[in-house]
Amino acid sequence: MRARVFLQALLWLPLAPLLLLLSLLLSQRNMMLALVLAVVLVHQAAAECKNCVTLGKDEKAMFRAHSEACLAQSQVDPKLVDSLLRGELIDDPALKKHVYCVLLKCKVISKDGKLQKAVVLGKMAHRADGKNVTKVLERCADQGGQTPEELAWNLFRCGYDKKAVLFDYMPIKPSATGDNDA
């Protein structure tokens, strides 16, 4: 489990600094072995999450901008948003409001909190990783909830639990780690 957590942390690093770090730490002979091992591990980790969509640079920027804009509206504690981005889903009304706001601004859901299937699935169809994500989204589309915020939260939870879409490769603040644009 510890190695898996470390590997997930490595996936956030851009490849060039990672290789530079390896070259400084290892001898030349061990460098080749480490490089081969790193390629195999990254390939294996990517294969484990066939439903994941890695956000591009523009998508990360859009997500960050919407998240920042939603902070005032949702009045969520920024620490809860940081926890969310680290994969800790805390059941909090303000955080649910925040997720609703972000998904609404990203045009993933409608005002009633329901998935905008046609829009989202249309965007996914053009992506190489879209087929598997589409299946997960279709399974998660009909979530229950008494408010739009609860519907959006339940959709988010379902996608997160199934390791889909934005939910496995969440963009973290640029100051925390570098962008994974590879």
GROMACS .gro file of N, CA and C in nm:
model
  546
    1MET      N    1   0.083  -0.119   0.000
    1MET     CA    2   0.000   0.000   0.000
    1MET      C    3   0.087   0.125   0.000
    2ARG      N    4   0.195   0.124   0.077
    2ARG     CA    5   0.282   0.240   0.085
    2ARG      C    6   0.346   0.269  -0.051
    3ALA      N    7   0.387   0.165  -0.123
    3ALA     CA    8   0.447   0.184  -0.255
    3ALA      C    9   0.346   0.243  -0.351
    4ARG      N   10   0.221   0.201  -0.341
    4ARG     CA   11   0.118   0.253  -0.429
    4ARG      C   12   0.095   0.402  -0.405
    5VAL      N   13   0.091   0.442  -0.279
    5VAL     CA   14   0.075   0.583  -0.245
    5VAL      C   15   0.192   0.664  -0.301
    6PHE      N   16   0.314   0.613  -0.285
    6PHE     CA   17   0.432   0.680  -0.337
    6PHE      C   18   0.423   0.692  -0.489
    7LEU      N   19   0.379   0.585  -0.554
    7LEU     CA   20   0.368   0.587  -0.699
    7LEU      C   21   0.266   0.690  -0.744
    8GLN      N   22   0.153   0.699  -0.674
    8GLN     CA   23   0.053   0.799  -0.709
    8GLN      C   24   0.110   0.939  -0.694
    9ALA      N   25   0.193   0.961  -0.594
    9ALA     CA   26   0.256   1.092  -0.577
    9ALA      C   27   0.351   1.120  -0.694
   10LEU      N   28   0.422   1.018  -0.741
   10LEU     CA   29   0.513   1.036  -0.853
   10LEU      C   30   0.441   1.072  -0.981
   11LEU      N   31   0.317   1.027  -0.996
   11LEU     CA   32   0.243   1.055  -1.118
   11LEU      C   33   0.214   1.204  -1.135
   12TRP      N   34   0.216   1.279  -1.025
   12TRP     CA   35   0.191   1.423  -1.033
   12TRP      C   36   0.314   1.499  -1.080
   13LEU      N   37   0.432   1.439  -1.068
   13LEU     CA   38   0.555   1.507  -1.106
   13LEU      C   39   0.572   1.506  -1.257
   14PRO      N   40   0.615   1.615  -1.315
   14PRO     CA   41   0.651   1.612  -1.456
   14PRO      C   42   0.767   1.513  -1.475
   15LEU      N   43   0.772   1.452  -1.590
   15LEU     CA   44   0.869   1.346  -1.616
   15LEU      C   45   1.014   1.396  -1.612
   16ALA      N   46   1.043   1.512  -1.668
   16ALA     CA   47   1.181   1.560  -1.674
   16ALA      C   48   1.244   1.578  -1.536
   17PRO      N   49   1.179   1.648  -1.441
   17PRO     CA   50   1.240   1.661  -1.308
   17PRO      C   51   1.255   1.526  -1.237
   18LEU      N   52   1.162   1.435  -1.260
   18LEU     CA   53   1.172   1.303  -1.200
   18LEU      C   54   1.296   1.230  -1.251
   19LEU      N   55   1.320   1.237  -1.381
   19LEU     CA   56   1.438   1.172  -1.438
   19LEU      C   57   1.566   1.240  -1.390
   20LEU      N   58   1.564   1.372  -1.378
   20LEU     CA   59   1.680   1.444  -1.326
   20LEU      C   60   1.710   1.402  -1.183
   21LEU      N   61   1.607   1.393  -1.102
   21LEU     CA   62   1.623   1.350  -0.964
   21LEU      C   63   1.681   1.209  -0.958
   22LEU      N   64   1.628   1.120  -1.040
   22LEU     CA   65   1.681   0.983  -1.043
   22LEU      C   66   1.828   0.980  -1.084
   23SER      N   67   1.863   1.061  -1.183
   23SER     CA   68   2.001   1.060  -1.230
   23SER      C   69   2.098   1.111  -1.123
   24LEU      N   70   2.052   1.204  -1.040
   24LEU     CA   71   2.137   1.255  -0.933
   24LEU      C   72   2.153   1.154  -0.819
   25LEU      N   73   2.050   1.075  -0.796
   25LEU     CA   74   2.052   0.982  -0.685
   25LEU      C   75   2.116   0.847  -0.718
   26LEU      N   76   2.116   0.810  -0.843
   26LEU     CA   77   2.162   0.677  -0.880
   26LEU      C   78   2.288   0.681  -0.965
   27SER      N   79   2.363   0.574  -0.957
   27SER     CA   80   2.480   0.563  -1.045
   27SER      C   81   2.431   0.539  -1.188
   28GLN      N   82   2.521   0.553  -1.285
   28GLN     CA   83   2.483   0.539  -1.425
   28GLN      C   84   2.427   0.400  -1.454
   29ARG      N   85   2.486   0.297  -1.398
   29ARG     CA   86   2.442   0.160  -1.423
   29ARG      C   87   2.302   0.137  -1.364
   30ASN      N   88   2.280   0.188  -1.245
   30ASN     CA   89   2.150   0.171  -1.182
   30ASN      C   90   2.043   0.263  -1.243
   31MET      N   91   2.088   0.369  -1.310
   31MET     CA   92   1.994   0.462  -1.371
   31MET      C   93   1.910   0.393  -1.477
   32MET      N   94   1.972   0.310  -1.560
   32MET     CA   95   1.899   0.241  -1.666
   32MET      C   96   1.794   0.147  -1.605
   33LEU      N   97   1.831   0.076  -1.501
   33LEU     CA   98   1.739  -0.013  -1.434
   33LEU      C   99   1.622   0.066  -1.374
   34ALA      N  100   1.653   0.178  -1.311
   34ALA     CA  101   1.549   0.262  -1.249
   34ALA      C  102   1.455   0.319  -1.355
   35LEU      N  103   1.510   0.359  -1.469
   35LEU     CA  104   1.429   0.413  -1.576
   35LEU      C  105   1.331   0.309  -1.630
   36VAL      N  106   1.380   0.189  -1.653
   36VAL     CA  107   1.294   0.080  -1.700
   36VAL      C  108   1.186   0.051  -1.597
   37LEU      N  109   1.224   0.046  -1.470
   37LEU     CA  110   1.129   0.020  -1.363
   37LEU      C  111   1.023   0.131  -1.356
   38ALA      N  112   1.066   0.255  -1.369
   38ALA     CA  113   0.973   0.368  -1.363
   38ALA      C  114   0.872   0.361  -1.477
   39VAL      N  115   0.918   0.329  -1.597
   39VAL     CA  116   0.828   0.318  -1.713
   39VAL      C  117   0.726   0.207  -1.691
   40VAL      N  118   0.772   0.093  -1.641
   40VAL     CA  119   0.682  -0.019  -1.615
   40VAL      C  120   0.579   0.017  -1.509
   41LEU      N  121   0.623   0.081  -1.400
   41LEU     CA  122   0.532   0.117  -1.292
   41LEU      C  123   0.429   0.220  -1.336
   42VAL      N  124   0.471   0.320  -1.411
   42VAL     CA  125   0.378   0.423  -1.458
   42VAL      C  126   0.277   0.360  -1.554
   43HIS      N  127   0.325   0.273  -1.643
   43HIS     CA  128   0.234   0.205  -1.735
   43HIS      C  129   0.133   0.120  -1.658
   44GLN      N  130   0.179   0.049  -1.556
   44GLN     CA  131   0.092  -0.036  -1.476
   44GLN      C  132  -0.011   0.049  -1.401
   45ALA      N  133   0.032   0.160  -1.344
   45ALA     CA  134  -0.060   0.246  -1.270
   45ALA      C  135  -0.165   0.304  -1.362
   46ALA      N  136  -0.125   0.344  -1.482
   46ALA     CA  137  -0.221   0.398  -1.578
   46ALA      C  138  -0.319   0.290  -1.621
   47ALA      N  139  -0.272   0.168  -1.637
   47ALA     CA  140  -0.360   0.058  -1.678
   47ALA      C  141  -0.460   0.023  -1.568
   48GLU      N  142  -0.423   0.040  -1.441
   48GLU     CA  143  -0.513   0.010  -1.330
   48GLU      C  144  -0.633   0.102  -1.328
   49CYS      N  145  -0.621   0.219  -1.382
   49CYS     CA  146  -0.729   0.316  -1.378
   49CYS      C  147  -0.778   0.344  -1.519
   50LYS      N  148  -0.839   0.243  -1.581
   50LYS     CA  149  -0.881   0.258  -1.720
   50LYS      C  150  -0.996   0.357  -1.736
   51ASN      N  151  -1.066   0.388  -1.629
   51ASN     CA  152  -1.178   0.482  -1.636
   51ASN      C  153  -1.136   0.626  -1.614
   52CYS      N  154  -1.011   0.649  -1.580
   52CYS     CA  155  -0.966   0.784  -1.544
   52CYS      C  156  -0.945   0.871  -1.667
   53VAL      N  157  -0.975   0.996  -1.650
   53VAL     CA  158  -0.945   1.096  -1.751
   53VAL      C  159  -0.842   1.189  -1.689
   54THR      N  160  -0.730   1.202  -1.754
   54THR     CA  161  -0.628   1.295  -1.707
   54THR      C  162  -0.662   1.432  -1.765
   55LEU      N  163  -0.674   1.529  -1.679
   55LEU     CA  164  -0.708   1.663  -1.724
   55LEU      C  165  -0.591   1.728  -1.795
   56GLY      N  166  -0.620   1.796  -1.905
   56GLY     CA  167  -0.519   1.872  -1.975
   56GLY      C  168  -0.495   2.004  -1.905
   57LYS      N  169  -0.397   2.078  -1.953
   57LYS     CA  170  -0.360   2.205  -1.891
   57LYS      C  171  -0.478   2.304  -1.888
   58ASP      N  172  -0.548   2.316  -2.000
   58ASP     CA  173  -0.662   2.408  -2.007
   58ASP      C  174  -0.775   2.364  -1.915
   59GLU      N  175  -0.799   2.232  -1.909
   59GLU     CA  176  -0.905   2.181  -1.823
   59GLU      C  177  -0.872   2.204  -1.675
   60LYS      N  178  -0.746   2.187  -1.639
   60LYS     CA  179  -0.705   2.213  -1.501
   60LYS      C  180  -0.724   2.361  -1.467
   61ALA      N  181  -0.685   2.447  -1.559
   61ALA     CA  182  -0.698   2.591  -1.537
   61ALA      C  183  -0.846   2.630  -1.521
   62MET      N  184  -0.932   2.571  -1.605
   62MET     CA  185  -1.075   2.600  -1.597
   62MET      C  186  -1.130   2.551  -1.463
   63PHE      N  187  -1.091   2.430  -1.423
   63PHE     CA  188  -1.139   2.374  -1.297
   63PHE      C  189  -1.096   2.462  -1.180
   64ARG      N  190  -0.969   2.503  -1.179
   64ARG     CA  191  -0.919   2.589  -1.071
   64ARG      C  192  -0.995   2.722  -1.066
   65ALA      N  193  -1.016   2.782  -1.183
   65ALA     CA  194  -1.085   2.911  -1.188
   65ALA      C  195  -1.228   2.898  -1.135
   66HIS      N  196  -1.297   2.794  -1.176
   66HIS     CA  197  -1.434   2.773  -1.128
   66HIS      C  198  -1.435   2.744  -0.978
   67SER      N  199  -1.340   2.668  -0.931
   67SER     CA  200  -1.334   2.636  -0.789
   67SER      C  201  -1.311   2.763  -0.707
   68GLU      N  202  -1.219   2.848  -0.753
   68GLU     CA  203  -1.193   2.975  -0.683
   68GLU      C  204  -1.318   3.063  -0.683
   69ALA      N  205  -1.387   3.068  -0.798
   69ALA     CA  206  -1.507   3.151  -0.808
   69ALA      C  207  -1.619   3.100  -0.717
   70CYS      N  208  -1.623   2.970  -0.694
   70CYS     CA  209  -1.730   2.910  -0.613
   70CYS      C  210  -1.705   2.921  -0.463
   71LEU      N  211  -1.584   2.956  -0.422
   71LEU     CA  212  -1.553   2.963  -0.279
   71LEU      C  213  -1.644   3.062  -0.205
   72ALA      N  214  -1.664   3.180  -0.263
   72ALA     CA  215  -1.746   3.281  -0.197
   72ALA      C  216  -1.892   3.238  -0.191
   73GLN      N  217  -1.939   3.179  -0.299
   73GLN     CA  218  -2.079   3.136  -0.304
   73GLN      C  219  -2.108   3.022  -0.207
   74SER      N  220  -2.020   2.925  -0.201
   74SER     CA  221  -2.044   2.807  -0.117
   74SER      C  222  -2.008   2.833   0.030
   75GLN      N  223  -1.920   2.930   0.053
   75GLN     CA  224  -1.870   2.962   0.187
   75GLN      C  225  -1.809   2.839   0.255
   76VAL      N  226  -1.746   2.755   0.175
   76VAL     CA  227  -1.682   2.635   0.227
   76VAL      C  228  -1.547   2.672   0.287
   77ASP      N  229  -1.507   2.600   0.388
   77ASP     CA  230  -1.374   2.615   0.445
   77ASP      C  231  -1.274   2.566   0.340
   78PRO      N  232  -1.180   2.651   0.297
   78PRO     CA  233  -1.083   2.608   0.195
   78PRO      C  234  -1.008   2.480   0.232
   79LYS      N  235  -0.995   2.452   0.362
   79LYS     CA  236  -0.930   2.327   0.404
   79LYS      C  237  -1.010   2.205   0.358
   80LEU      N  238  -1.142   2.218   0.354
   80LEU     CA  239  -1.225   2.107   0.306
   80LEU      C  240  -1.204   2.083   0.156
   81VAL      N  241  -1.187   2.192   0.081
   81VAL     CA  242  -1.160   2.178  -0.062
   81VAL      C  243  -1.023   2.113  -0.082
   82ASP      N  244  -0.924   2.156  -0.004
   82ASP     CA  245  -0.792   2.093  -0.012
   82ASP      C  246  -0.800   1.944   0.021
   83SER      N  247  -0.879   1.910   0.122
   83SER     CA  248  -0.897   1.768   0.157
   83SER      C  249  -0.962   1.693   0.042
   84LEU      N  250  -1.060   1.755  -0.020
   84LEU     CA  251  -1.128   1.694  -0.134
   84LEU      C  252  -1.029   1.665  -0.246
   85LEU      N  253  -0.941   1.759  -0.273
   85LEU     CA  254  -0.843   1.742  -0.379
   85LEU      C  255  -0.739   1.635  -0.346
   86ARG      N  256  -0.727   1.604  -0.218
   86ARG     CA  257  -0.637   1.495  -0.176
   86ARG      C  258  -0.711   1.362  -0.169
   87GLY      N  259  -0.840   1.363  -0.202
   87GLY     CA  260  -0.916   1.239  -0.203
   87GLY      C  261  -0.994   1.211  -0.077
   88GLU      N  262  -1.001   1.307   0.015
   88GLU     CA  263  -1.078   1.290   0.138
   88GLU      C  264  -1.215   1.357   0.118
   89LEU      N  265  -1.316   1.275   0.097
   89LEU     CA  266  -1.451   1.327   0.073
   89LEU      C  267  -1.524   1.338   0.205
   90ILE      N  268  -1.539   1.460   0.254
   90ILE     CA  269  -1.600   1.486   0.385
   90ILE      C  270  -1.743   1.534   0.362
   91ASP      N  271  -1.837   1.468   0.426
   91ASP     CA  272  -1.979   1.499   0.411
   91ASP      C  273  -2.010   1.630   0.485
   92ASP      N  274  -2.008   1.741   0.411
   92ASP     CA  275  -2.029   1.873   0.468
   92ASP      C  276  -2.120   1.953   0.375
   93PRO      N  277  -2.225   2.017   0.426
   93PRO     CA  278  -2.318   2.091   0.340
   93PRO      C  279  -2.250   2.198   0.253
   94ALA      N  280  -2.154   2.270   0.309
   94ALA     CA  281  -2.085   2.374   0.232
   94ALA      C  282  -1.999   2.312   0.121
   95LEU      N  283  -1.938   2.198   0.149
   95LEU     CA  284  -1.857   2.130   0.046
   95LEU      C  285  -1.948   2.077  -0.065
   96LYS      N  286  -2.064   2.027  -0.029
   96LYS     CA  287  -2.161   1.981  -0.130
   96LYS      C  288  -2.203   2.098  -0.219
   97LYS      N  289  -2.224   2.214  -0.157
   97LYS     CA  290  -2.260   2.335  -0.231
   97LYS      C  291  -2.147   2.373  -0.327
   98HIS      N  292  -2.024   2.359  -0.280
   98HIS     CA  293  -1.907   2.392  -0.361
   98HIS      C  294  -1.896   2.299  -0.482
   99VAL      N  295  -1.911   2.170  -0.458
   99VAL     CA  296  -1.905   2.072  -0.567
   99VAL      C  297  -2.015   2.101  -0.669
  100TYR      N  298  -2.135   2.130  -0.620
  100TYR     CA  299  -2.246   2.166  -0.709
  100TYR      C  300  -2.209   2.286  -0.795
  101CYS      N  301  -2.158   2.389  -0.733
  101CYS     CA  302  -2.121   2.512  -0.804
  101CYS      C  303  -2.016   2.485  -0.911
  102VAL      N  304  -1.912   2.410  -0.876
  102VAL     CA  305  -1.804   2.382  -0.972
  102VAL      C  306  -1.856   2.298  -1.088
  103LEU      N  307  -1.930   2.192  -1.058
  103LEU     CA  308  -1.983   2.106  -1.165
  103LEU      C  309  -2.080   2.183  -1.254
  104LEU      N  310  -2.156   2.275  -1.196
  104LEU     CA  311  -2.249   2.358  -1.274
  104LEU      C  312  -2.171   2.451  -1.367
  105LYS      N  313  -2.068   2.517  -1.314
  105LYS     CA  314  -1.986   2.608  -1.396
  105LYS      C  315  -1.910   2.532  -1.506
  106CYS      N  316  -1.873   2.407  -1.477
  106CYS     CA  317  -1.804   2.324  -1.577
  106CYS      C  318  -1.903   2.263  -1.676
  107LYS      N  319  -2.032   2.291  -1.657
  107LYS     CA  320  -2.139   2.241  -1.744
  107LYS      C  321  -2.148   2.089  -1.744
  108VAL      N  322  -2.114   2.029  -1.630
  108VAL     CA  323  -2.127   1.884  -1.612
  108VAL      C  324  -2.269   1.851  -1.568
  109ILE      N  325  -2.329   1.942  -1.491
  109ILE     CA  326  -2.465   1.922  -1.441
  109ILE      C  327  -2.553   2.041  -1.480
  110SER      N  328  -2.684   2.020  -1.470
  110SER     CA  329  -2.779   2.129  -1.491
  110SER      C  330  -2.812   2.192  -1.355
  111LYS      N  331  -2.893   2.297  -1.355
  111LYS     CA  332  -2.926   2.366  -1.230
  111LYS      C  333  -2.996   2.275  -1.129
  112ASP      N  334  -3.062   2.170  -1.179
  112ASP     CA  335  -3.129   2.079  -1.087
  112ASP      C  336  -3.035   1.973  -1.029
  113GLY      N  337  -2.906   1.980  -1.066
  113GLY     CA  338  -2.805   1.890  -1.009
  113GLY      C  339  -2.787   1.760  -1.085
  114LYS      N  340  -2.858   1.745  -1.195
  114LYS     CA  341  -2.849   1.621  -1.273
  114LYS      C  342  -2.743   1.632  -1.381
  115LEU      N  343  -2.682   1.518  -1.411
  115LEU     CA  344  -2.579   1.510  -1.514
  115LEU      C  345  -2.636   1.553  -1.649
  116GLN      N  346  -2.564   1.639  -1.719
  116GLN     CA  347  -2.602   1.677  -1.855
  116GLN      C  348  -2.539   1.574  -1.948
  117LYS      N  349  -2.610   1.462  -1.963
  117LYS     CA  350  -2.556   1.347  -2.036
  117LYS      C  351  -2.510   1.384  -2.177
  118ALA      N  352  -2.596   1.448  -2.253
  118ALA     CA  353  -2.564   1.476  -2.393
  118ALA      C  354  -2.438   1.561  -2.406
  119VAL      N  355  -2.426   1.663  -2.323
  119VAL     CA  356  -2.310   1.752  -2.329
  119VAL      C  357  -2.183   1.679  -2.288
  120VAL      N  358  -2.188   1.615  -2.172
  120VAL     CA  359  -2.068   1.549  -2.119
  120VAL      C  360  -2.028   1.430  -2.204
  121LEU      N  361  -2.124   1.347  -2.240
  121LEU     CA  362  -2.092   1.228  -2.320
  121LEU      C  363  -2.043   1.268  -2.459
  122GLY      N  364  -2.095   1.380  -2.511
  122GLY     CA  365  -2.046   1.431  -2.639
  122GLY      C  366  -1.899   1.472  -2.631
  123LYS      N  367  -1.862   1.536  -2.520
  123LYS     CA  368  -1.722   1.575  -2.501
  123LYS      C  369  -1.633   1.453  -2.484
  124MET      N  370  -1.683   1.352  -2.413
  124MET     CA  371  -1.604   1.231  -2.387
  124MET      C  372  -1.583   1.149  -2.514
  125ALA      N  373  -1.676   1.157  -2.608
  125ALA     CA  374  -1.668   1.076  -2.730
  125ALA      C  375  -1.543   1.109  -2.811
  126HIS      N  376  -1.493   1.231  -2.800
  126HIS     CA  377  -1.378   1.274  -2.879
  126HIS      C  378  -1.245   1.241  -2.813
  127ARG      N  379  -1.249   1.188  -2.693
  127ARG     CA  380  -1.127   1.159  -2.618
  127ARG      C  381  -1.090   1.013  -2.634
  128ALA      N  382  -0.961   0.986  -2.632
  128ALA     CA  383  -0.914   0.848  -2.642
  128ALA      C  384  -0.961   0.765  -2.523
  129ASP      N  385  -0.971   0.826  -2.407
  129ASP     CA  386  -1.011   0.754  -2.285
  129ASP      C  387  -1.161   0.766  -2.258
  130GLY      N  388  -1.236   0.818  -2.353
  130GLY     CA  389  -1.376   0.848  -2.332
  130GLY      C  390  -1.471   0.731  -2.323
  131LYS      N  391  -1.440   0.620  -2.390
  131LYS     CA  392  -1.533   0.507  -2.394
  131LYS      C  393  -1.559   0.449  -2.254
  132ASN      N  394  -1.453   0.423  -2.181
  132ASN     CA  395  -1.469   0.368  -2.046
  132ASN      C  396  -1.533   0.468  -1.951
  133VAL      N  397  -1.497   0.594  -1.964
  133VAL     CA  398  -1.553   0.697  -1.878
  133VAL      C  399  -1.702   0.712  -1.906
  134THR      N  400  -1.740   0.704  -2.031
  134THR     CA  401  -1.881   0.713  -2.068
  134THR      C  402  -1.963   0.605  -1.998
  135LYS      N  403  -1.911   0.484  -1.993
  135LYS     CA  404  -1.981   0.374  -1.925
  135LYS      C  405  -2.002   0.407  -1.777
  136VAL      N  406  -1.899   0.458  -1.713
  136VAL     CA  407  -1.909   0.492  -1.571
  136VAL      C  408  -2.009   0.605  -1.550
  137LEU      N  409  -2.002   0.707  -1.634
  137LEU     CA  410  -2.094   0.820  -1.621
  137LEU      C  411  -2.239   0.776  -1.638
  138GLU      N  412  -2.262   0.687  -1.733
  138GLU     CA  413  -2.398   0.640  -1.753
  138GLU      C  414  -2.449   0.565  -1.631
  139ARG      N  415  -2.361   0.489  -1.564
  139ARG     CA  416  -2.400   0.418  -1.443
  139ARG      C  417  -2.423   0.514  -1.326
  140CYS      N  418  -2.355   0.626  -1.326
  140CYS     CA  419  -2.365   0.722  -1.216
  140CYS      C  420  -2.472   0.829  -1.239
  141ALA      N  421  -2.527   0.836  -1.358
  141ALA     CA  422  -2.614   0.947  -1.395
  141ALA      C  423  -2.739   0.961  -1.309
  142ASP      N  424  -2.799   0.852  -1.270
  142ASP     CA  425  -2.927   0.859  -1.197
  142ASP      C  426  -2.906   0.848  -1.047
  143GLN      N  427  -2.853   0.952  -0.989
  143GLN     CA  428  -2.830   0.957  -0.845
  143GLN      C  429  -2.950   1.018  -0.774
  144GLY      N  430  -2.969   0.978  -0.651
  144GLY     CA  431  -3.077   1.034  -0.571
  144GLY      C  432  -3.027   1.153  -0.491
  145GLY      N  433  -3.121   1.225  -0.435
  145GLY     CA  434  -3.090   1.341  -0.352
  145GLY      C  435  -3.209   1.434  -0.346
  146GLN      N  436  -3.225   1.503  -0.235
  146GLN     CA  437  -3.341   1.590  -0.217
  146GLN      C  438  -3.317   1.732  -0.268
  147THR      N  439  -3.192   1.770  -0.286
  147THR     CA  440  -3.159   1.904  -0.336
  147THR      C  441  -3.063   1.890  -0.453
  148PRO      N  442  -3.051   1.994  -0.536
  148PRO     CA  443  -2.953   1.989  -0.644
  148PRO      C  444  -2.811   1.965  -0.592
  149GLU      N  445  -2.780   2.023  -0.476
  149GLU     CA  446  -2.647   2.004  -0.417
  149GLU      C  447  -2.622   1.858  -0.381
  150GLU      N  448  -2.724   1.792  -0.325
  150GLU     CA  449  -2.710   1.650  -0.290
  150GLU      C  450  -2.697   1.564  -0.415
  151LEU      N  451  -2.775   1.596  -0.519
  151LEU     CA  452  -2.765   1.521  -0.645
  151LEU      C  453  -2.624   1.534  -0.704
  152ALA      N  454  -2.573   1.657  -0.707
  152ALA     CA  455  -2.438   1.680  -0.761
  152ALA      C  456  -2.333   1.608  -0.677
  153TRP      N  457  -2.346   1.615  -0.545
  153TRP     CA  458  -2.252   1.548  -0.455
  153TRP      C  459  -2.255   1.397  -0.479
  154ASN      N  460  -2.374   1.340  -0.491
  154ASN     CA  461  -2.386   1.195  -0.512
  154ASN      C  462  -2.329   1.154  -0.647
  155LEU      N  463  -2.346   1.237  -0.748
  155LEU     CA  464  -2.285   1.211  -0.879
  155LEU      C  465  -2.134   1.214  -0.866
  156PHE      N  466  -2.084   1.316  -0.798
  156PHE     CA  467  -1.940   1.329  -0.775
  156PHE      C  468  -1.886   1.207  -0.701
  157ARG      N  469  -1.954   1.168  -0.592
  157ARG     CA  470  -1.912   1.051  -0.512
  157ARG      C  471  -1.910   0.925  -0.596
  158CYS      N  472  -2.013   0.905  -0.676
  158CYS     CA  473  -2.020   0.786  -0.760
  158CYS      C  474  -1.902   0.782  -0.857
  159GLY      N  475  -1.877   0.894  -0.924
  159GLY     CA  476  -1.764   0.900  -1.016
  159GLY      C  477  -1.632   0.880  -0.945
  160TYR      N  478  -1.620   0.939  -0.827
  160TYR     CA  479  -1.497   0.924  -0.749
  160TYR      C  480  -1.478   0.778  -0.707
  161ASP      N  481  -1.584   0.718  -0.656
  161ASP     CA  482  -1.576   0.579  -0.609
  161ASP      C  483  -1.542   0.483  -0.722
  162LYS      N  484  -1.583   0.516  -0.842
  162LYS     CA  485  -1.555   0.431  -0.958
  162LYS      C  486  -1.428   0.474  -1.031
  163LYS      N  487  -1.356   0.568  -0.972
  163LYS     CA  488  -1.229   0.619  -1.028
  163LYS      C  489  -1.248   0.668  -1.172
  164ALA      N  490  -1.337   0.762  -1.188
  164ALA     CA  491  -1.367   0.810  -1.322
  164ALA      C  492  -1.344   0.960  -1.334
  165VAL      N  493  -1.346   1.004  -1.455
  165VAL     CA  494  -1.347   1.143  -1.496
  165VAL      C  495  -1.249   1.229  -1.419
  166LEU      N  496  -1.297   1.338  -1.361
  166LEU     CA  497  -1.207   1.430  -1.292
  166LEU      C  498  -1.156   1.373  -1.161
  167PHE      N  499  -1.220   1.270  -1.114
  167PHE     CA  500  -1.210   1.236  -0.974
  167PHE      C  501  -1.084   1.163  -0.933
  168ASP      N  502  -1.013   1.099  -1.023
  168ASP     CA  503  -0.891   1.032  -0.981
  168ASP      C  504  -0.770   1.123  -0.999
  169TYR      N  505  -0.769   1.202  -1.103
  169TYR     CA  506  -0.657   1.292  -1.129
  169TYR      C  507  -0.701   1.435  -1.104
  170MET      N  508  -0.743   1.463  -0.983
  170MET     CA  509  -0.789   1.596  -0.950
  170MET      C  510  -0.672   1.694  -0.958
  171PRO      N  511  -0.697   1.812  -1.013
  171PRO     CA  512  -0.589   1.910  -1.019
  171PRO      C  513  -0.562   1.968  -0.881
  172ILE      N  514  -0.438   1.971  -0.841
  172ILE     CA  515  -0.404   2.028  -0.712
  172ILE      C  516  -0.347   2.167  -0.736
  173LYS      N  517  -0.348   2.247  -0.635
  173LYS     CA  518  -0.296   2.383  -0.649
  173LYS      C  519  -0.155   2.379  -0.705
  174PRO      N  520  -0.122   2.471  -0.798
  174PRO     CA  521   0.011   2.472  -0.859
  174PRO      C  522   0.124   2.482  -0.758
  175SER      N  523   0.100   2.547  -0.646
  175SER     CA  524   0.207   2.562  -0.548
  175SER      C  525   0.237   2.431  -0.476
  176ALA      N  526   0.138   2.340  -0.472
  176ALA     CA  527   0.158   2.213  -0.402
  176ALA      C  528   0.240   2.116  -0.485
  177THR      N  529   0.208   2.104  -0.613
  177THR     CA  530   0.283   2.015  -0.702
  177THR      C  531   0.280   2.075  -0.841
  178GLY      N  532   0.362   2.022  -0.929
  178GLY     CA  533   0.363   2.068  -1.066
  178GLY      C  534   0.251   2.005  -1.145
  179ASP      N  535   0.221   2.063  -1.261
  179ASP     CA  536   0.118   2.007  -1.348
  179ASP      C  537   0.171   1.882  -1.415
  180ASN      N  538   0.084   1.786  -1.437
  180ASN     CA  539   0.118   1.664  -1.508
  180ASN      C  540   0.064   1.678  -1.649
  181ASP      N  541   0.139   1.744  -1.734
  181ASP     CA  542   0.094   1.769  -1.870
  181ASP      C  543   0.141   1.662  -1.966
  182ALA      N  544   0.205   1.559  -1.916
  182ALA     CA  545   0.257   1.454  -2.002
  182ALA      C  546   0.145   1.370  -2.057
   0.00000   0.00000   0.00000
